XYZ file of C-alpha atoms in Angstrom:
545
model
C 0.012 0.168 0.180
C 1.487 3.382 -1.073
C 2.373 5.729 1.895
C 0.830 8.842 2.702
C 4.359 10.451 1.908
C 4.045 9.175 -2.054
C 0.796 10.602 -2.404
C 1.730 13.951 -1.117
C 4.770 13.826 -3.641
C 2.412 12.979 -6.406
C 0.031 15.714 -5.478
C 1.684 18.812 -7.606
C 1.470 16.276 -10.500
C -2.028 15.149 -9.868
C -3.250 18.858 -9.663
C -1.113 20.029 -12.794
C -2.714 17.212 -14.670
C -6.260 18.075 -13.373
C -5.660 21.611 -14.692
C -4.408 20.317 -17.982
C -7.709 18.125 -18.603
C -9.825 20.863 -17.591
C -8.317 23.081 -20.013
C -8.408 20.721 -23.034
C -12.044 20.482 -22.264
C -12.960 24.273 -22.692
C -13.210 24.691 -26.030
C -9.694 26.529 -26.316
C -6.628 25.579 -27.678
C -4.008 24.246 -25.252
C -1.568 26.796 -25.804
C -4.208 29.476 -25.685
C -5.557 28.013 -22.573
C -2.561 27.895 -20.897
C -1.519 31.411 -22.056
C -4.928 32.580 -20.350
C -4.084 30.908 -17.053
C -0.825 32.209 -16.493
C -1.952 35.748 -17.567
C -5.396 35.806 -16.022
C -6.631 37.991 -18.704
C -9.856 35.912 -20.110
C -8.271 35.524 -23.668
C -7.840 32.100 -25.483
C -11.385 31.080 -25.340
C -13.396 29.669 -28.343
C -17.065 31.363 -28.069
C -19.877 29.614 -29.307
C -23.474 31.168 -30.478
C -26.219 30.216 -32.533
C -27.424 31.700 -35.843
C -30.784 31.369 -37.145
C -29.880 30.012 -40.627
C -26.963 29.085 -42.905
C -25.038 32.149 -44.097
C -25.835 32.535 -47.983
C -22.688 34.246 -48.858
C -19.255 35.567 -47.172
C -18.939 37.637 -49.916
C -19.227 41.572 -48.031
C -20.328 42.813 -50.968
C -23.032 40.784 -51.784
C -24.159 39.525 -48.162
C -27.865 40.747 -46.795
C -28.944 38.305 -44.442
C -28.718 38.119 -40.852
C -26.592 35.031 -40.417
C -24.100 36.339 -43.132
C -23.459 39.437 -41.917
C -23.090 38.121 -38.077
C -20.047 36.414 -39.590
C -18.803 38.618 -41.992
C -18.443 41.525 -39.267
C -15.735 39.328 -37.395
C -13.667 39.008 -40.835
C -13.008 41.998 -42.292
C -11.704 45.463 -41.537
C -12.118 48.417 -43.974
C -9.821 51.611 -44.402
C -11.454 52.839 -41.074
C -13.548 50.940 -38.273
C -15.989 51.637 -35.599
C -14.770 51.324 -32.187
C -16.755 49.979 -29.370
C -17.280 53.960 -28.095
C -19.122 54.439 -31.576
C -16.359 56.694 -32.641
C -14.792 55.952 -36.128
C -11.107 55.366 -36.096
C -8.382 53.878 -38.347
C -8.696 50.507 -39.402
C -6.561 49.298 -42.130
C -5.428 52.580 -42.634
C -2.991 54.152 -40.150
C -3.597 57.557 -41.310
C -5.247 59.510 -43.663
C -5.781 63.173 -44.950
C -8.923 65.138 -46.748
C -8.567 67.780 -49.361
C -9.889 71.073 -48.413
C -12.366 71.101 -50.850
C -13.602 67.664 -49.305
C -13.217 65.801 -52.545
C -9.726 63.742 -52.276
C -9.254 61.559 -49.394
C -5.942 59.934 -49.370
C -5.060 56.815 -46.948
C -1.784 55.585 -45.944
C -2.329 52.003 -45.100
C -0.866 50.158 -42.344
C 1.883 47.498 -43.347
C 1.157 44.612 -40.765
C -2.164 43.830 -42.281
C -2.080 40.063 -43.546
C -4.782 38.065 -45.425
C -5.718 34.558 -43.926
C -7.664 31.833 -45.579
C -8.542 28.318 -44.902
C -6.412 26.802 -47.111
C -3.076 28.484 -46.010
C -3.254 31.665 -48.349
C -1.187 34.202 -46.629
C -0.363 37.368 -48.247
C 0.096 41.466 -47.229
C -2.986 43.482 -47.410
C -2.042 46.632 -49.962
C -3.584 49.501 -51.407
C -4.122 47.329 -54.460
C -6.573 45.076 -52.518
C -9.185 47.994 -51.735
C -8.677 49.324 -55.389
C -9.824 45.960 -56.432
C -12.551 45.442 -53.624
C -14.220 48.955 -54.808
C -13.938 48.031 -58.203
C -16.199 44.979 -57.743
C -18.493 47.173 -55.366
C -19.162 49.581 -58.012
C -19.418 46.929 -61.033
C -22.653 47.298 -62.416
C -22.653 43.715 -63.752
C -21.957 42.271 -60.577
C -25.155 44.156 -59.101
C -24.025 44.665 -55.410
C -27.072 45.888 -53.253
C -24.979 48.455 -51.733
C -23.328 49.978 -54.497
C -25.899 53.084 -54.600
C -24.866 53.941 -51.146
C -21.044 54.752 -52.321
C -22.713 56.760 -55.617
C -20.676 59.515 -54.241
C -17.442 58.454 -55.401
C -16.429 59.953 -58.895
C -17.206 57.527 -61.881
C -19.271 55.179 -59.709
C -22.493 55.526 -61.804
C -20.478 53.825 -64.797
C -18.914 57.001 -66.695
C -15.577 55.277 -66.185
C -13.123 53.531 -63.874
C -14.182 54.520 -60.308
C -11.698 56.721 -58.836
C -10.461 54.392 -56.320
C -6.461 54.516 -57.301
C -3.739 52.804 -55.523
C -0.913 55.169 -55.920
C 1.810 52.646 -54.498
C 1.513 49.298 -52.491
C 0.320 51.343 -49.480
C -1.401 54.498 -50.444
C -4.820 54.795 -51.565
C -6.479 57.868 -53.242
C -10.319 58.124 -53.459
C -11.854 60.768 -55.387
C -15.577 62.185 -54.648
C -17.702 63.622 -57.124
C -18.995 66.142 -54.342
C -18.532 66.319 -50.618
C -19.901 63.677 -48.364
C -20.037 64.367 -44.737
C -21.082 60.612 -44.170
C -18.141 59.296 -46.282
C -15.975 58.218 -43.507
C -19.004 55.962 -41.829
C -19.446 54.414 -45.168
C -15.845 53.207 -45.210
C -16.437 51.578 -41.713
C -19.149 49.335 -43.554
C -18.760 45.813 -44.885
C -19.074 46.577 -48.697
C -15.993 48.825 -48.333
C -14.010 45.650 -47.441
C -10.907 44.965 -49.453
C -10.488 41.957 -51.984
C -7.445 40.422 -52.796
C -7.614 39.835 -56.704
C -4.739 37.389 -56.749
C -6.829 35.205 -54.386
C -10.224 35.760 -55.918
C -9.344 34.851 -59.068
C -8.027 31.491 -57.631
C -11.757 30.720 -56.627
C -12.988 30.022 -59.805
C -16.165 31.618 -59.405
C -16.647 30.435 -55.731
C -15.593 33.278 -53.995
C -17.594 33.541 -50.459
C -19.311 30.215 -51.060
C -16.747 27.827 -49.142
C -14.249 27.998 -46.341
C -11.135 27.570 -48.705
C -12.492 30.493 -51.013
C -13.100 33.345 -48.439
C -9.529 35.163 -47.531
C -9.919 37.641 -44.323
C -7.796 40.755 -43.435
C -9.900 41.197 -40.124
C -9.660 39.410 -36.462
C -10.830 36.309 -37.681
C -10.946 33.928 -40.779
C -12.863 30.856 -41.795
C -11.738 27.406 -40.834
C -14.243 25.306 -41.322
C -17.599 25.786 -43.182
C -20.003 22.985 -42.831
C -23.322 23.825 -44.907
C -25.018 20.583 -45.833
C -28.784 21.986 -47.009
C -29.787 18.619 -45.792
C -27.927 18.376 -42.550
C -28.847 19.447 -39.019
C -25.324 20.242 -37.819
C -24.147 22.926 -39.857
C -21.648 25.322 -38.515
C -18.972 28.222 -39.319
C -15.890 27.851 -37.427
C -13.446 31.330 -37.060
C -10.244 31.047 -36.168
C -8.115 34.028 -34.987
C -5.961 35.933 -37.378
C -2.481 35.794 -35.645
C -1.244 38.495 -37.996
C -3.827 40.918 -37.137
C -3.462 39.900 -33.511
C 0.063 40.697 -33.566
C -0.813 44.460 -34.308
C -3.970 44.682 -32.330
C -4.830 41.795 -29.900
C -7.421 39.583 -30.569
C -8.337 37.804 -27.287
C -10.519 34.724 -28.383
C -9.067 31.710 -30.037
C -11.907 31.716 -32.564
C -15.866 31.550 -32.420
C -18.254 28.865 -33.661
C -21.430 30.199 -35.262
C -23.842 27.097 -34.830
C -26.709 27.079 -37.215
C -29.836 26.413 -35.270
C -32.936 27.586 -37.034
C -35.337 27.200 -34.037
C -35.534 29.852 -31.389
C -36.082 27.129 -28.760
C -33.173 25.295 -29.700
C -31.103 28.231 -29.354
C -32.201 28.979 -26.113
C -31.468 25.275 -24.960
C -28.268 25.474 -26.214
C -27.580 28.407 -24.346
C -29.276 27.250 -21.210
C -27.295 24.027 -21.366
C -23.900 25.700 -21.939
C -23.051 24.600 -25.212
C -23.065 28.309 -26.168
C -22.072 31.476 -24.133
C -23.861 33.886 -26.093
C -27.956 33.862 -26.919
C -28.922 36.531 -29.448
C -32.644 35.814 -30.422
C -34.432 36.902 -33.337
C -36.369 39.687 -33.361
C -36.892 42.698 -30.420
C -37.820 42.662 -26.740
C -37.533 40.694 -23.894
C -35.340 37.450 -23.055
C -36.992 35.104 -20.828
C -35.939 31.464 -19.520
C -32.402 32.046 -19.107
C -30.087 31.177 -16.043
C -30.155 33.874 -13.153
C -26.476 34.389 -13.457
C -26.426 35.363 -17.288
C -26.122 39.146 -18.079
C -28.855 40.796 -20.455
C -27.762 43.613 -22.652
C -30.299 45.851 -24.555
C -29.541 48.339 -27.157
C -33.110 50.362 -27.959
C -32.376 50.842 -31.820
C -35.884 50.933 -33.258
C -39.381 52.342 -32.760
C -43.211 51.689 -33.170
C -45.971 54.069 -33.549
C -49.278 55.027 -35.479
C -49.870 56.072 -38.598
C -53.060 57.166 -40.106
C -53.732 56.043 -43.705
C -54.192 59.233 -45.755
C -57.135 57.250 -47.801
C -59.147 57.728 -44.361
C -60.822 61.288 -45.057
C -61.794 61.829 -41.698
C -58.924 60.501 -39.380
C -55.786 61.909 -41.971
C -57.497 65.525 -41.003
C -54.865 67.452 -39.426
C -57.175 68.403 -36.302
C -58.609 65.072 -36.037
C -54.927 63.733 -35.728
C -54.210 66.403 -33.173
C -57.290 65.207 -31.013
C -56.364 61.714 -31.417
C -52.843 61.410 -30.525
C -53.139 64.320 -27.779
C -54.901 62.270 -25.411
C -52.433 59.583 -25.173
C -50.704 59.983 -21.981
C -47.188 58.125 -22.319
C -46.185 58.718 -18.097
C -49.243 56.276 -17.708
C -48.176 53.796 -20.350
C -44.818 53.556 -18.992
C -45.900 52.334 -15.707
C -46.756 48.912 -17.204
C -44.390 48.402 -20.460
C -43.455 45.199 -21.438
C -39.517 44.005 -20.980
C -37.295 45.449 -23.588
C -39.551 48.598 -24.268
C -39.544 52.122 -23.203
C -42.312 55.014 -23.902
C -41.305 56.805 -27.110
C -41.411 60.575 -27.981
C -39.739 60.723 -31.161
C -38.752 58.545 -34.418
C -35.144 58.146 -33.621
C -34.268 55.558 -30.728
C -32.054 56.238 -27.664
C -29.207 54.226 -29.016
C -28.989 55.550 -32.420
C -25.681 57.154 -32.863
C -24.324 60.080 -34.982
C -20.721 60.726 -35.558
C -19.752 58.325 -33.066
C -21.907 60.163 -30.439
C -25.172 58.752 -28.680
C -27.788 60.662 -30.402
C -30.163 61.642 -27.522
C -27.008 63.300 -25.788
C -26.929 65.829 -28.383
C -30.289 65.856 -30.039
C -33.095 65.978 -27.254
C -36.753 64.277 -28.274
C -39.394 66.342 -29.252
C -41.816 67.771 -27.191
C -45.278 65.869 -27.091
C -47.950 67.523 -25.095
C -51.032 65.553 -23.611
C -54.182 66.959 -22.758
C -56.964 64.306 -22.681
C -59.786 66.943 -21.517
C -58.675 69.446 -24.191
C -58.533 66.486 -26.684
C -62.056 65.341 -25.560
C -63.341 68.963 -26.087
C -61.800 69.238 -29.615
C -63.123 65.840 -30.558
C -66.833 66.670 -29.692
C -67.224 69.768 -31.828
C -64.471 69.149 -34.801
C -66.668 65.771 -35.580
C -70.339 65.679 -36.861
C -72.345 63.004 -35.379
C -72.124 61.294 -38.806
C -68.669 61.095 -39.138
C -68.630 59.932 -35.418
C -70.856 57.051 -36.602
C -68.472 56.107 -39.753
C -65.544 56.134 -37.486
C -67.101 53.419 -35.085
C -66.271 50.711 -37.916
C -62.376 51.486 -38.105
C -59.662 49.352 -36.970
C -55.769 49.414 -35.997
C -54.018 47.032 -38.221
C -51.043 44.999 -36.968
C -48.684 42.396 -37.882
C -48.694 39.172 -36.095
C -44.746 39.796 -35.462
C -45.594 42.482 -33.037
C -45.222 41.345 -29.213
C -46.473 44.195 -27.748
C -50.228 44.058 -28.275
C -51.254 45.249 -24.609
C -49.360 48.753 -25.144
C -51.755 49.222 -28.128
C -55.034 47.988 -25.810
C -54.131 50.314 -23.414
C -53.989 53.296 -25.808
C -57.559 52.131 -27.121
C -58.586 52.262 -23.641
C -57.326 55.972 -23.228
C -59.339 56.733 -26.681
C -62.488 55.134 -25.219
C -62.500 57.089 -22.259
C -61.221 60.326 -23.699
C -63.042 60.229 -26.829
C -65.471 57.504 -27.199
C -63.480 56.289 -29.933
C -63.039 52.208 -29.628
C -61.491 50.911 -32.996
C -60.669 47.104 -33.112
C -57.584 45.683 -33.544
C -56.975 43.529 -36.470
C -54.053 41.197 -36.661
C -52.747 39.891 -39.622
C -49.716 37.632 -40.902
C -46.702 39.493 -42.311
C -47.670 38.872 -45.699
C -50.970 40.470 -45.507
C -49.861 43.369 -43.621
C -47.298 44.435 -46.220
C -50.103 43.915 -48.794
C -52.625 46.086 -46.976
C -49.814 48.661 -46.299
C -49.025 48.889 -49.843
C -52.375 49.229 -50.780
C -53.262 51.862 -48.178
C -56.362 49.572 -47.211
C -56.460 50.207 -43.417
C -57.569 53.077 -41.017
C -54.564 53.204 -38.688
C -51.649 50.986 -38.744
C -49.223 49.987 -35.781
C -46.221 50.721 -37.777
C -42.584 49.567 -36.690
C -39.597 51.607 -38.043
C -36.638 49.175 -38.035
C -33.196 49.527 -36.891
C -31.179 51.638 -39.332
C -27.360 51.740 -40.292
C -27.521 55.489 -40.069
C -29.837 58.133 -38.642
C -31.353 59.289 -41.674
C -32.529 55.743 -42.499
C -35.209 56.084 -39.665
C -36.769 59.066 -41.988
C -36.946 56.736 -45.175
C -40.295 55.125 -44.774
C -41.750 58.828 -44.948
C -39.853 59.901 -47.866
C -41.338 59.830 -51.448
C -38.268 57.246 -52.161
C -39.935 55.376 -49.339
C -41.149 51.669 -50.032
C -44.928 52.426 -49.175
C -46.556 54.911 -50.938
C -49.749 54.766 -48.651
C -47.625 56.059 -45.966
C -48.001 59.654 -45.004
C -44.735 61.680 -46.888
C -43.311 64.528 -45.172
C -41.192 67.002 -47.560
C -38.710 67.667 -44.752
C -37.875 63.832 -44.407
C -37.988 63.133 -48.223
C -35.451 66.091 -48.594
C -32.973 65.208 -45.803
C -33.311 61.212 -47.025
C -32.606 61.933 -50.887
C -29.862 64.293 -50.015
C -28.003 62.570 -47.082
C -24.923 61.506 -49.014
C -24.322 65.208 -50.089
C -24.209 67.030 -46.850
C -21.006 69.207 -46.324
C -21.387 69.243 -42.554
C -22.485 66.644 -40.032
C -23.877 69.512 -38.087
C -26.236 70.630 -40.926
C -27.335 67.109 -41.362
C -28.032 66.761 -37.686
C -30.328 70.068 -37.670
C -32.161 68.858 -40.657
C -32.694 65.352 -39.144
C -34.209 67.179 -35.773
C -36.318 69.430 -37.992
C -37.581 66.481 -39.985
C -38.516 64.625 -36.716
C -40.180 67.356 -35.501
C -42.242 68.169 -38.484
C -43.243 64.321 -38.406
C -44.312 64.068 -34.788
C -46.129 67.582 -34.838
C -47.928 67.134 -37.747
C -49.304 63.665 -36.745
C -48.015 61.872 -39.435
C -46.271 59.507 -36.914
C -47.369 59.201 -33.353
C -44.284 57.498 -31.442
C -45.646 54.705 -28.917
C -42.461 52.567 -28.278
C -39.028 52.350 -28.320
C -37.834 48.607 -29.271
C -34.946 47.045 -28.035
C -32.248 44.604 -29.373
C -31.261 42.285 -26.811
C -28.743 39.425 -26.186
C -27.315 37.410 -22.990
C -23.974 36.040 -22.088
C -22.898 33.379 -19.744
C -21.622 34.074 -16.284
C -17.895 35.601 -16.713
C -18.362 36.915 -20.286
C -17.253 40.246 -20.803
C -16.021 43.075 -23.410
C -18.278 41.646 -26.077
C -20.046 44.310 -28.074
C -23.099 45.061 -30.201
C -22.446 46.980 -33.403
C -25.405 49.135 -34.347
C -24.315 49.517 -37.940
C -24.318 46.043 -38.946
C -26.485 44.689 -36.013
C -23.953 42.086 -35.169
C -21.822 40.980 -32.166
C -18.070 41.917 -32.418
C -15.815 39.130 -30.460
C -12.354 40.669 -30.923
C -12.000 41.938 -27.526
C -14.239 39.201 -25.633
C -13.059 37.396 -22.827
C -14.064 34.635 -20.288
C -13.271 34.796 -16.593
């Protein structure tokens, strides 16, 4: 029988073996895990999260679906990038200059950026890669859905070769047709990513469609991509780009995006510990997660009421003033569902403008509420015949809207104040869109979706908007159509403020709720952040303690 002394002698070895076995089961590489243990800085983790579908393409100038963008946001870096604070900072460029007339941008690239791909491809990132990337983005035959956003670039509309020129390996010049105060913001987005021509041509038409046919210049690159259309275990595995990390440290060893199309299965994976991040589809609440999870919210969209221009009675200015003037948001706030806030404007609280939180520089419109005065106006501006006609009105709502109880509270206020009790008509998304396009509704509950840029929230009310049946605003239309030709951001901000105030004061849009995007992380996860421009999570600084 071994003596107690022999056990004591083996104790350090047994403890070390136990630690090694634990490290090998955490989803990190052994070297990363050991380094993390020694440093105690939370690095080396392989993070896992679920996405709702297979990425359609990992070509950044073509990707439009949620899953593709979630992966790509962690793979590429443009000339400029958005920091966690929202500030626009240098990315692949180490510095840049702008000519006095605002037309010529000259970028001086970093010399430590390298391409990485699953097949072992490795080359320096150069100005020629950005020149080629922009030529693809602006190629009309390729048909990128984002090309129109970059129409400020000279010759981008097919008049000749776009004026994006590599002056040498590490100097890039971009010439605009007209000054655009939002151009630096455009350069932080995925469509402005570089593309290595040599690698692209070696893919034989499969660029962005399989692991070995996509090269990345950002924090991570695709190591594995299982996307069997009939399979149930599809995933994308990203691995840290060590060349990128040497210049700007990347803490995780990698990211696994697991394709789980059911919301329930994504939640179960998080609750079981199979994933450390839960990012549900849609807005609002997160329910049924472990108590020690951390939940983060970003209020980035809004919902409100819109009266159909085809309803000749309700669309009158004086009628809308009475109808919306009796809504008491303070009383609504007392029982709002999780993940919502009472809204006083169109732009949500967590929208950013020029790296600043919007509501820190632009206050919400003032909305007065006076139920007694509204009731008095309603009684004398409408004839008895008109009141009887309004008795058959309804409020059109898409079945995807999760907060019907708030609308019910509004109707209770209308009933108490005006004697007006429209019915709530809930329809599926297809019928909802058709009815909006036709204008066949009296009042609709309309969600203004999250936008890449501030002026995007005004798009539904401009003549360029997709729905002709929504009330259009001259102010909103003017700002939206000329958004890429402002000389200064301050001028754009003031015009956005004016357009928002006009829409609310005229009753074209009655704000009710700000809606949030929410995500949850396991206990010990930190420094993961949400990029509002891409509506994606960024992992390069993420740690697990």
